[in-house]
PDB file of C-alpha atoms in Angstrom:
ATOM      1  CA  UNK A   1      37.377 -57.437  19.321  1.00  0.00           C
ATOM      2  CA  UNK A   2      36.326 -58.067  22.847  1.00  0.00           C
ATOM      3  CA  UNK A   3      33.247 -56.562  23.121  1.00  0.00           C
ATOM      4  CA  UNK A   4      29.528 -56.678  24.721  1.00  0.00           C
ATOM      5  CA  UNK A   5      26.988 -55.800  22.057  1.00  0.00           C
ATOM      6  CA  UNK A   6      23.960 -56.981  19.947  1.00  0.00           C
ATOM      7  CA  UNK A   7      24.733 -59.499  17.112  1.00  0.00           C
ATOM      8  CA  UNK A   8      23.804 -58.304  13.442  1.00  0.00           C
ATOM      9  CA  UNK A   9      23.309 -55.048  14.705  1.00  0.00           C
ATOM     10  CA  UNK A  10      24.469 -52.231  12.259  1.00  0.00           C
ATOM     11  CA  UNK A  11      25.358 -49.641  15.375  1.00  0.00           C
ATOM     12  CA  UNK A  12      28.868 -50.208  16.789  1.00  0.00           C
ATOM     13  CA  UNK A  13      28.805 -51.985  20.503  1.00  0.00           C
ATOM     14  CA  UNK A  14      28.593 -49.797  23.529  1.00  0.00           C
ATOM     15  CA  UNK A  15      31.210 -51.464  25.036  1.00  0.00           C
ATOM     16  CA  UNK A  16      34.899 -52.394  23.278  1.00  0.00           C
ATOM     17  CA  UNK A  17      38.144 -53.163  23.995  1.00  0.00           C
ATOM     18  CA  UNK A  18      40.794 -54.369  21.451  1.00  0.00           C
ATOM     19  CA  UNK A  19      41.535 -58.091  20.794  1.00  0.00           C
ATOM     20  CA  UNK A  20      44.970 -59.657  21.527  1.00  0.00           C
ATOM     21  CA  UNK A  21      45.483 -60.206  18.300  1.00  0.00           C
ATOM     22  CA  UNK A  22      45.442 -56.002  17.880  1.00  0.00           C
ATOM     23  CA  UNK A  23      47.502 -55.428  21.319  1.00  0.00           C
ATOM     24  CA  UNK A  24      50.483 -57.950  19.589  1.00  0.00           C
ATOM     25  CA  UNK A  25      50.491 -56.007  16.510  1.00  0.00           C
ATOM     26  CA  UNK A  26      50.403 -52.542  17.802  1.00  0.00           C
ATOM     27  CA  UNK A  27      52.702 -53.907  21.375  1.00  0.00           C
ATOM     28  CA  UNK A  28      56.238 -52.911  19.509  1.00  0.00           C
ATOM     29  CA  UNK A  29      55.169 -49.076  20.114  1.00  0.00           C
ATOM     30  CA  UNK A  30      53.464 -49.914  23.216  1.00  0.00           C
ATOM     31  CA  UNK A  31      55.499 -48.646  26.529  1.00  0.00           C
ATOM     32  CA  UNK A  32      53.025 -49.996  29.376  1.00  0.00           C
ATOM     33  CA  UNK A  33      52.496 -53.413  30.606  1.00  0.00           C
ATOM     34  CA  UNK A  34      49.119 -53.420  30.960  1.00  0.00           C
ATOM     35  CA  UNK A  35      48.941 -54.443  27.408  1.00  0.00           C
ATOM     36  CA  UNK A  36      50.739 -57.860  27.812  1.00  0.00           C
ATOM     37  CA  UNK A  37      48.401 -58.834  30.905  1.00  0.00           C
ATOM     38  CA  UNK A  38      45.601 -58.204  28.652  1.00  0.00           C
ATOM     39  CA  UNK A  39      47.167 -59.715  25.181  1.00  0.00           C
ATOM     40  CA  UNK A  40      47.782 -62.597  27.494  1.00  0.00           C
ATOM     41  CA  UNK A  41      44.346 -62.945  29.043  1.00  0.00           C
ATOM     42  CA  UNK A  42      45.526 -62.120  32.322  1.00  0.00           C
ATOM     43  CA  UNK A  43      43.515 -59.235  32.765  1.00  0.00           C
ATOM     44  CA  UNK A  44      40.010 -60.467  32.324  1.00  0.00           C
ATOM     45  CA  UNK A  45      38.060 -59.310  29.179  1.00  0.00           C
ATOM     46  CA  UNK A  46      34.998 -58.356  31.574  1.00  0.00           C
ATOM     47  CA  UNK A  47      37.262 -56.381  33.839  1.00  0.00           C
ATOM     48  CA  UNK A  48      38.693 -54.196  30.641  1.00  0.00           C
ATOM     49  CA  UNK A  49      35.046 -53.668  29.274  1.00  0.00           C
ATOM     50  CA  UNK A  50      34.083 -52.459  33.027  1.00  0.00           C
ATOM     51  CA  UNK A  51      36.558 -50.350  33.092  1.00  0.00           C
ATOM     52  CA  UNK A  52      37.527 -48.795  29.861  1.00  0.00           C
ATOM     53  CA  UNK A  53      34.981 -50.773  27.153  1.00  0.00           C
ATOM     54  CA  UNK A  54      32.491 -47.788  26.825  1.00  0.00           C
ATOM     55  CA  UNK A  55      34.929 -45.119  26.445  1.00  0.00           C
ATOM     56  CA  UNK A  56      37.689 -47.185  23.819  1.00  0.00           C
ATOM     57  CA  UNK A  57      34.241 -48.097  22.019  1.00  0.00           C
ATOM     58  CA  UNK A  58      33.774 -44.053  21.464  1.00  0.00           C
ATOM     59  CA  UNK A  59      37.101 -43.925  19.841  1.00  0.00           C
ATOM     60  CA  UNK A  60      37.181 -46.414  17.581  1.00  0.00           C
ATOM     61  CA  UNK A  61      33.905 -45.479  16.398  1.00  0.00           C
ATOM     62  CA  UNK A  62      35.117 -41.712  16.073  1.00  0.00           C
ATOM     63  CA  UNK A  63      38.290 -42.490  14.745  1.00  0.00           C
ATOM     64  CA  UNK A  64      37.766 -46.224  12.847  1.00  0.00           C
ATOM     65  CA  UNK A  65      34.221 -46.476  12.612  1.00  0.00           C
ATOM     66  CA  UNK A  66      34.232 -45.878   8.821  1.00  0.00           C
ATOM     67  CA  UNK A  67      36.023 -48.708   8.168  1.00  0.00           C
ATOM     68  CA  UNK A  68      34.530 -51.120  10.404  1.00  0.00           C
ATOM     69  CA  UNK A  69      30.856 -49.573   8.290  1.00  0.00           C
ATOM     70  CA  UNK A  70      32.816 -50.385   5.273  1.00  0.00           C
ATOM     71  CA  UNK A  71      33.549 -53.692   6.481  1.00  0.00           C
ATOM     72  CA  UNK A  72      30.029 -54.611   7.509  1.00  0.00           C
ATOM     73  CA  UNK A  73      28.351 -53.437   4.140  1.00  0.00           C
ATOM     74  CA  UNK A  74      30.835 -55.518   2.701  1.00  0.00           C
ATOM     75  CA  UNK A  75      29.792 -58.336   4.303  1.00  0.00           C
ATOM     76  CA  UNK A  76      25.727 -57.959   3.879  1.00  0.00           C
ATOM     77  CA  UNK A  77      25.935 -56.981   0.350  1.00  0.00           C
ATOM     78  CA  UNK A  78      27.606 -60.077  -0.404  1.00  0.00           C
ATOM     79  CA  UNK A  79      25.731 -61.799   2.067  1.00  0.00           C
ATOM     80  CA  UNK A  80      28.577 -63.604   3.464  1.00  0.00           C
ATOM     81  CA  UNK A  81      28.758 -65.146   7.311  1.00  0.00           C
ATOM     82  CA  UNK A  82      30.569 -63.099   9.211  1.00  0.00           C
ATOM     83  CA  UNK A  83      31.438 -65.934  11.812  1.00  0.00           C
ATOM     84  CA  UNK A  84      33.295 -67.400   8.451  1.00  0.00           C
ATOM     85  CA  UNK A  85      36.159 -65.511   7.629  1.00  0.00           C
ATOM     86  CA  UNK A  86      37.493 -67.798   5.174  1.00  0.00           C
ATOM     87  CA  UNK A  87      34.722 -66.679   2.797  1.00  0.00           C
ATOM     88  CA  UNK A  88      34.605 -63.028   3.810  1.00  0.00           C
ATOM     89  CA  UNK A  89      38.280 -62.555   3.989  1.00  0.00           C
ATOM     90  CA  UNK A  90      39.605 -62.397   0.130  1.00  0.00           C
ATOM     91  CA  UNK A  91      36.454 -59.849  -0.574  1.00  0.00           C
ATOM     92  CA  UNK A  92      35.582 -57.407   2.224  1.00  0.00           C
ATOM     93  CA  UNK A  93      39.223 -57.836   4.267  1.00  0.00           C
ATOM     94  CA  UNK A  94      40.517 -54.425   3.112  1.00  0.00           C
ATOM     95  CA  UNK A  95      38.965 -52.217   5.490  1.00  0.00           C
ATOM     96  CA  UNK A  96      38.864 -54.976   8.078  1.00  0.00           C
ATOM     97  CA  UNK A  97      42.964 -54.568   8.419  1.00  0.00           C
ATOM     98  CA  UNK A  98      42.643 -51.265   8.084  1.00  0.00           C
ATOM     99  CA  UNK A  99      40.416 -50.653  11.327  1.00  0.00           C
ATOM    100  CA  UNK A 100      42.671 -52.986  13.005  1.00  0.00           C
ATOM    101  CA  UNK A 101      45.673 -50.493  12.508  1.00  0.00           C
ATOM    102  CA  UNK A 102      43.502 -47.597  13.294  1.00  0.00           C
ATOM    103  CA  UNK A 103      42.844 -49.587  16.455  1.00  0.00           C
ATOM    104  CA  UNK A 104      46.912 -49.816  16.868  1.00  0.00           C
ATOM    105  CA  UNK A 105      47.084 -46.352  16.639  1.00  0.00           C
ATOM    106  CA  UNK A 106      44.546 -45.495  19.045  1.00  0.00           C
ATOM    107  CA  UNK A 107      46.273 -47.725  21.586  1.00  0.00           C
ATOM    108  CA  UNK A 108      49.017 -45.958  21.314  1.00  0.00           C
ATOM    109  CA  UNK A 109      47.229 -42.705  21.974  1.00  0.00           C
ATOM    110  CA  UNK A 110      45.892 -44.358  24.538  1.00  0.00           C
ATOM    111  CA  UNK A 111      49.254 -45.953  25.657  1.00  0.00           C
ATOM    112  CA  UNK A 112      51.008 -42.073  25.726  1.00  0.00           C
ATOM    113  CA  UNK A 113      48.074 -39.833  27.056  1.00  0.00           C
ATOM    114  CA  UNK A 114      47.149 -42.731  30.510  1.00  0.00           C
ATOM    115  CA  UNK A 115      50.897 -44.732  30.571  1.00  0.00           C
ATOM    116  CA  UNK A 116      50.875 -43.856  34.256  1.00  0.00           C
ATOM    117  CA  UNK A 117      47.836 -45.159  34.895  1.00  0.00           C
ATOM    118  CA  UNK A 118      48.357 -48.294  32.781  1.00  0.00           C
ATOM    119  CA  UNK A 119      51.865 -48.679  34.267  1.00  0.00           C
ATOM    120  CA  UNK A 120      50.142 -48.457  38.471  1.00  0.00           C
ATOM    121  CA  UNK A 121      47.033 -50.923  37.502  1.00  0.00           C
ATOM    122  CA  UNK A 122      49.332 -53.673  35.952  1.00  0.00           C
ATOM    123  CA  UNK A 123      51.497 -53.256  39.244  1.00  0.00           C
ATOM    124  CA  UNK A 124      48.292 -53.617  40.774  1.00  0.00           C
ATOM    125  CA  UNK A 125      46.654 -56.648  38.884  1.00  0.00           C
ATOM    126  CA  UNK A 126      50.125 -58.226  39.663  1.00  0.00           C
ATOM    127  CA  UNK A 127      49.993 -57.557  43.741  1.00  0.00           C
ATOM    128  CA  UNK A 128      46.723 -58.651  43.868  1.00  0.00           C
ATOM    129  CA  UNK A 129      46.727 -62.581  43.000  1.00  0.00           C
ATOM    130  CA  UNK A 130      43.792 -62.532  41.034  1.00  0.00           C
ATOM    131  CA  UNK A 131      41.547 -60.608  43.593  1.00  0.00           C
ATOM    132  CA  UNK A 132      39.383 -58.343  41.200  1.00  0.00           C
ATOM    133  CA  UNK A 133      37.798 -56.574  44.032  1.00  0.00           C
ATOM    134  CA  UNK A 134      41.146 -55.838  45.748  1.00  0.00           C
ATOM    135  CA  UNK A 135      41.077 -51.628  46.552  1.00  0.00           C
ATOM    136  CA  UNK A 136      44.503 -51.051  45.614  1.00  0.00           C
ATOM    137  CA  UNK A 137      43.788 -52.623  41.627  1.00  0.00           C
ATOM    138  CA  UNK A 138      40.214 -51.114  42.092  1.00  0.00           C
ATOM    139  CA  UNK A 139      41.723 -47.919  42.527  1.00  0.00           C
ATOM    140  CA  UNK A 140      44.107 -47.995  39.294  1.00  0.00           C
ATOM    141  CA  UNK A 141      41.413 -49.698  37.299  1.00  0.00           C
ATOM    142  CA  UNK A 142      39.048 -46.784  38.290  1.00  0.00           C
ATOM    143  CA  UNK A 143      42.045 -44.339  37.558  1.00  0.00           C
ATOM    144  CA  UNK A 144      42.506 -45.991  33.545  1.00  0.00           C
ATOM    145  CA  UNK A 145      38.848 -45.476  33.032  1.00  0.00           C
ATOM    146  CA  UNK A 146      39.411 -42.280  34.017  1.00  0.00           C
ATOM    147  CA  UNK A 147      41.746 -41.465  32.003  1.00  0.00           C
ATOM    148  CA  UNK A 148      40.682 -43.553  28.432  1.00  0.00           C
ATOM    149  CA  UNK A 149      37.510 -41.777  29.056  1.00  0.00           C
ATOM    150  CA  UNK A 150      39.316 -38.347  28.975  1.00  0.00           C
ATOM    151  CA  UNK A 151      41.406 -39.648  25.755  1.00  0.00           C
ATOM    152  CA  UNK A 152      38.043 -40.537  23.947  1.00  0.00           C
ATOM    153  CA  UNK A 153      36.593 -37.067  24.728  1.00  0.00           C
ATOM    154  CA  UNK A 154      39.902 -34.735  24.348  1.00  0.00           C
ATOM    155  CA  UNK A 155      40.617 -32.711  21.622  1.00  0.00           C
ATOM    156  CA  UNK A 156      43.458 -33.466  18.709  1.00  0.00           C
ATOM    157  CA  UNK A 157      43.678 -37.224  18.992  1.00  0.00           C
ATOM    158  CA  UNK A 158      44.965 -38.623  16.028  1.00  0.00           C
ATOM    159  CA  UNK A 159      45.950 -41.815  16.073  1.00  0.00           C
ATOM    160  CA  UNK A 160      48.794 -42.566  13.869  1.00  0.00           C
ATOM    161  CA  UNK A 161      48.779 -45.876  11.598  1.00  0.00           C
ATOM    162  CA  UNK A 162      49.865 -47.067   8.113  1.00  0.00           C
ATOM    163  CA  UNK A 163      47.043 -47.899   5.789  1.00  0.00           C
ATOM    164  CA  UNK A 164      49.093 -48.840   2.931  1.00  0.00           C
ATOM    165  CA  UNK A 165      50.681 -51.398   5.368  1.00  0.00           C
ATOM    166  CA  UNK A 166      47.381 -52.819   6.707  1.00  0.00           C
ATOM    167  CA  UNK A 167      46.317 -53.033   2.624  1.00  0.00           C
ATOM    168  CA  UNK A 168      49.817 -54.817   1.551  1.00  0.00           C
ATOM    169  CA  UNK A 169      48.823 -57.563   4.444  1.00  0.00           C
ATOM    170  CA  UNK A 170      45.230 -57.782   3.153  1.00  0.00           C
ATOM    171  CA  UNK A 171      46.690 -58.608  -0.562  1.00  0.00           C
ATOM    172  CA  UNK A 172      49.108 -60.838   0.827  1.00  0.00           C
ATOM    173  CA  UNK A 173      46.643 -62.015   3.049  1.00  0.00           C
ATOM    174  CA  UNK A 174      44.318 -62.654   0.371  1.00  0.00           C
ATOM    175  CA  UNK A 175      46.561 -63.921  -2.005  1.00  0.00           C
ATOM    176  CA  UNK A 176      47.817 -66.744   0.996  1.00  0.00           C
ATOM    177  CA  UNK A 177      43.701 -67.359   1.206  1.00  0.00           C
ATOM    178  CA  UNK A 178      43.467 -68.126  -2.625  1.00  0.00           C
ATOM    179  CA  UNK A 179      46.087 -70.535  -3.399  1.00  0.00           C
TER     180      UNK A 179
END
């Protein structure tokens, strides 16, 4: 995930935002385009952890965070490199696919509860021609923050996702890995 925290660190980052690679997956049940700028790397990673990195980092912890823990003992138990996922993959990747369709689901939490929001910043980021510090995209970037902050603090969030789908791709996954 793009993120902004301290390496080999067992707390979560303080700052988050989902890869592209988890914005393509979950994109199908995604309504805004915000989520193509940033799958895309339009939108700047640094400008989505300004704006929204502290507060999506909440929620993943609160709603994923026990599998990314799972993932991580995983990982120093076996004392595998994390930075080699060849080697980690086939033996700690369960809850690793797992958090990443939590993370689906939470964008589409996030996608439902702040779509107008989403929907004015993209129009936004598009008018302004890369200009970060334009006030109109200012203004909608401030207003997502806003409202991802009030997601990751409201009450009966659940995000919806299929763990028995995200463990059929690990063993497929795995099995691809082994051959």
């Amino acid at each position: 995930m793009g993120q902004a925290g301290g390496k080999g660190s067992d707390r979560p980052p303080a700052c988050i935002v989902p890869t592209s690679t988890q914005i393509r997956r979950a994109q199908p049940q995604l309504t805004s385009k915000w989520w193509a700028l940033q799958a895309e790397g339009k939108a700047p990673v640094p400008l989505c952890l300004d704006v929204y990195g502290k507060a999506f980092s909440s929620m993943l912890e609160q709603h994923c965070g026990k599998y990314r823990s799972e993932h991580q003992r995983c990982i120093r138990s076996r004392k595998l490199d994390l930075l080699n996922m060849s080697a980690w993959y086939p033996e700690c990747g369960e809850p690793f696919e797992i958090e990443n369709a939590c993370v689906g689901g939470l964008l589409v939490e996030i996608d439902k509860w702040c779509s107008g929001p989403l929907e004015k910043a993209a129009n936004a980021f598009e008018r302004a021609s890369g200009d970060l510090q334009e006030a109109r995209l200012k203004s909608a970037m401030d207003s997502v923050g806003q409202c991802v902050a009030k997601v990751a603090s409201a009450k009966g969030v659940s995000p919806q996702y299929d763990a028995e789908a995200a463990r059929r791709r690990y063993f497929v996954s795995k099995n691809v890995m082994l051959r």
